[in-house]
Coordinates of C-alpha atoms in Angstrom, one line a residue:
P1 CA 9.8 -77.8 107.1
A2 CA 11.4 -79.5 104.7
P3 CA 12.2 -77.5 101.1
Q4 CA 10.1 -78.3 98.4
A5 CA 12.1 -78.9 94.9
N6 CA 10.4 -76.9 91.9
P7 CA 9.0 -77.9 89.3
Q8 CA 11.7 -79.2 87.4
P9 CA 11.3 -77.9 83.2
A10 CA 12.7 -80.9 80.7
P11 CA 16.2 -80.8 80.4
P12 CA 18.1 -79.3 76.7
A13 CA 18.6 -82.1 74.1
G14 CA 22.6 -82.8 74.5
I15 CA 22.0 -83.6 78.7
A16 CA 20.5 -86.5 79.4
A17 CA 21.2 -88.7 81.8
P18 CA 20.6 -91.0 84.7
A19 CA 18.6 -89.2 87.6
I20 CA 20.6 -88.0 89.7
R21 CA 19.7 -84.9 91.6
A22 CA 20.6 -81.1 93.1
E23 CA 20.8 -81.0 96.8
I24 CA 18.4 -77.9 97.9
V25 CA 19.2 -76.1 100.7
P26 CA 16.5 -74.5 103.0
D27 CA 16.7 -70.2 101.9
R28 CA 15.5 -72.1 98.5
T29 CA 19.2 -71.6 96.6
Q30 CA 20.4 -74.7 94.6
I31 CA 23.6 -76.4 94.7
A32 CA 24.6 -78.4 92.5
K33 CA 26.9 -81.2 93.6
F34 CA 29.7 -82.3 91.2
P35 CA 30.8 -85.8 91.4
D36 CA 34.5 -86.3 91.9
L37 CA 36.6 -87.1 88.6
S38 CA 39.5 -88.2 89.9
G39 CA 37.9 -92.6 89.5
Y40 CA 37.4 -92.5 86.1
G41 CA 40.0 -94.3 83.5
V42 CA 41.2 -93.2 79.7
E43 CA 39.7 -94.6 77.2
A44 CA 36.5 -92.7 75.9
N45 CA 33.3 -94.3 77.6
D46 CA 34.9 -92.9 80.9
F47 CA 35.6 -89.2 79.2
E48 CA 31.5 -90.0 78.4
Q49 CA 30.8 -90.8 81.4
K50 CA 33.2 -88.2 83.3
S51 CA 30.8 -85.5 81.3
L52 CA 27.3 -87.0 82.3
A53 CA 27.8 -87.2 85.5
I54 CA 28.9 -83.2 84.7
C55 CA 25.6 -83.0 82.6
V56 CA 23.6 -84.9 85.6
A57 CA 24.6 -82.9 88.0
L58 CA 23.9 -79.1 86.6
E59 CA 20.2 -81.2 84.9
R60 CA 17.9 -80.3 88.4
L61 CA 19.1 -76.6 88.7
S62 CA 15.6 -74.0 88.1
Y63 CA 15.4 -70.6 89.6
Q64 CA 12.3 -68.3 90.4
T65 CA 13.9 -65.2 91.5
Q66 CA 17.2 -62.9 90.3
A67 CA 19.0 -64.3 92.8
E68 CA 18.2 -68.2 92.0
A69 CA 19.5 -67.3 88.9
K70 CA 22.2 -66.0 89.7
T71 CA 23.5 -68.4 91.5
V72 CA 21.8 -71.0 89.1
K73 CA 23.9 -69.0 86.5
K74 CA 27.6 -69.9 88.2
Q75 CA 27.2 -73.7 88.4
L76 CA 26.5 -73.9 85.0
T77 CA 29.4 -71.6 84.7
Q78 CA 31.3 -73.9 87.2
G79 CA 29.8 -76.8 85.3
Q80 CA 31.1 -75.6 81.3
A81 CA 34.3 -75.2 83.4
L82 CA 35.2 -79.2 84.8
L83 CA 33.1 -79.9 80.5
R84 CA 36.1 -77.5 79.1
Q85 CA 38.5 -80.2 81.5
V86 CA 37.5 -83.2 80.5
K87 CA 37.6 -81.7 77.0
R88 CA 41.2 -81.1 77.2
E89 CA 42.1 -84.6 79.1
V90 CA 40.2 -85.6 75.3
S91 CA 42.5 -84.1 73.2
A92 CA 45.7 -85.0 75.4
V93 CA 44.8 -88.7 75.0
I94 CA 44.0 -88.3 71.1
Q95 CA 47.7 -86.7 70.8
S96 CA 49.7 -89.2 72.0
I97 CA 47.4 -91.3 70.2
N98 CA 48.6 -89.6 67.3
A99 CA 52.0 -89.1 68.5
A100 CA 52.7 -92.6 68.1
Y101 CA 51.2 -93.7 65.6
Q102 CA 53.6 -91.0 64.2
N103 CA 56.4 -92.8 65.9
K104 CA 55.2 -96.2 64.1
K105 CA 55.2 -94.6 60.4
A106 CA 58.5 -92.9 60.8
E107 CA 59.9 -96.5 61.6
V108 CA 58.6 -97.9 58.2
G109 CA 61.2 -99.0 56.1
T110 CA 64.1 -97.6 57.8
S111 CA 65.5 -101.4 59.2
F112 CA 68.3 -103.0 58.1
G113 CA 65.7 -106.8 57.1
S114 CA 63.6 -103.8 54.7
A115 CA 67.2 -102.7 53.8
V116 CA 67.7 -106.8 52.2
A117 CA 64.7 -107.0 51.3
R118 CA 65.0 -104.2 49.0
G119 CA 67.6 -106.1 47.0
L120 CA 66.1 -108.8 47.4
F121 CA 62.5 -108.0 45.3
G122 CA 63.5 -104.4 44.3
G123 CA 62.5 -101.2 44.8
R124 CA 59.4 -100.5 43.9
T125 CA 57.9 -104.1 45.7
V126 CA 59.7 -102.8 49.1
G127 CA 58.1 -99.2 48.5
R128 CA 54.8 -101.3 47.9
Y129 CA 54.6 -103.0 50.6
N130 CA 56.2 -100.1 52.6
A131 CA 53.1 -97.8 51.7
A132 CA 51.1 -100.4 52.5
V133 CA 52.2 -101.0 55.6
K134 CA 51.6 -97.5 55.9
Q135 CA 48.1 -97.1 55.1
D136 CA 47.3 -99.5 57.5
L137 CA 48.9 -97.5 60.4
R138 CA 47.0 -94.6 59.0
N139 CA 43.9 -96.7 59.4
S140 CA 44.3 -98.1 62.6
Q141 CA 45.0 -94.8 64.1
W142 CA 42.2 -93.3 62.6
Q143 CA 39.8 -96.3 64.4
M144 CA 41.4 -95.7 67.8
V145 CA 41.2 -91.6 67.7
V146 CA 37.5 -91.7 66.5
P147 CA 36.2 -92.7 69.4
Y148 CA 37.4 -90.0 71.4
K149 CA 36.5 -87.5 68.5
V150 CA 32.9 -88.5 68.7
V151 CA 33.2 -87.8 72.6
K152 CA 34.6 -84.8 72.5
E153 CA 32.2 -83.6 70.2
A154 CA 29.4 -84.5 72.3
I155 CA 31.0 -82.4 75.4
E156 CA 31.2 -79.2 73.0
R157 CA 27.7 -79.8 72.3
R158 CA 27.0 -79.8 75.8
V159 CA 28.9 -77.1 76.6
F160 CA 26.9 -74.6 73.9
A161 CA 23.9 -75.9 75.0
I162 CA 25.1 -74.9 78.8
S163 CA 25.6 -71.4 77.1
Q164 CA 22.2 -71.4 75.6
I165 CA 20.6 -71.9 79.4
K166 CA 22.8 -69.5 80.4
D167 CA 21.8 -66.6 78.1
E168 CA 18.2 -67.4 78.3
I169 CA 19.2 -66.3 82.0
D170 CA 20.3 -63.2 81.2
R171 CA 17.4 -62.5 79.8
Y172 CA 16.0 -63.1 82.6
L173 CA 17.9 -61.0 84.5
L174 CA 17.5 -58.0 82.0
S175 CA 13.8 -58.6 81.5
N176 CA 13.6 -58.6 86.4

């Protein structure tokens, strides 16, 4: 006979995504099929899709016995590790963006043309111009980093939600 799926509770807040079901093997142990994360790019949206794909794989897990609960907890731990890996990738992209803008800000006002402009227009005027250019660079940097920070916070919320589910499983295991 074919294995029967257990009735599924609603997914916790912060873990909502398109329906992809984890496979249920005949001994009633559920195994989450984690997606291949290598085919994604480095845009903020790509990182969001990676984290959602991991959560989708965990979404349908349920348990009725202690053995199933232990298996589900291991799967959740593995999912958390994958989410943390994606979060580290997001942090690396943020760091590279910050480094690139830091170099651009350091170059403002150091060219030969800036020295000539200082002689023609005065140091105060060129200083104001350089300050405005640096402020524009900071604003541009902030606009580049914000989507990645939003994704990073979403991943943190998902990791926390999985931790809460693991705590529920621990309470279940202690009570039985």
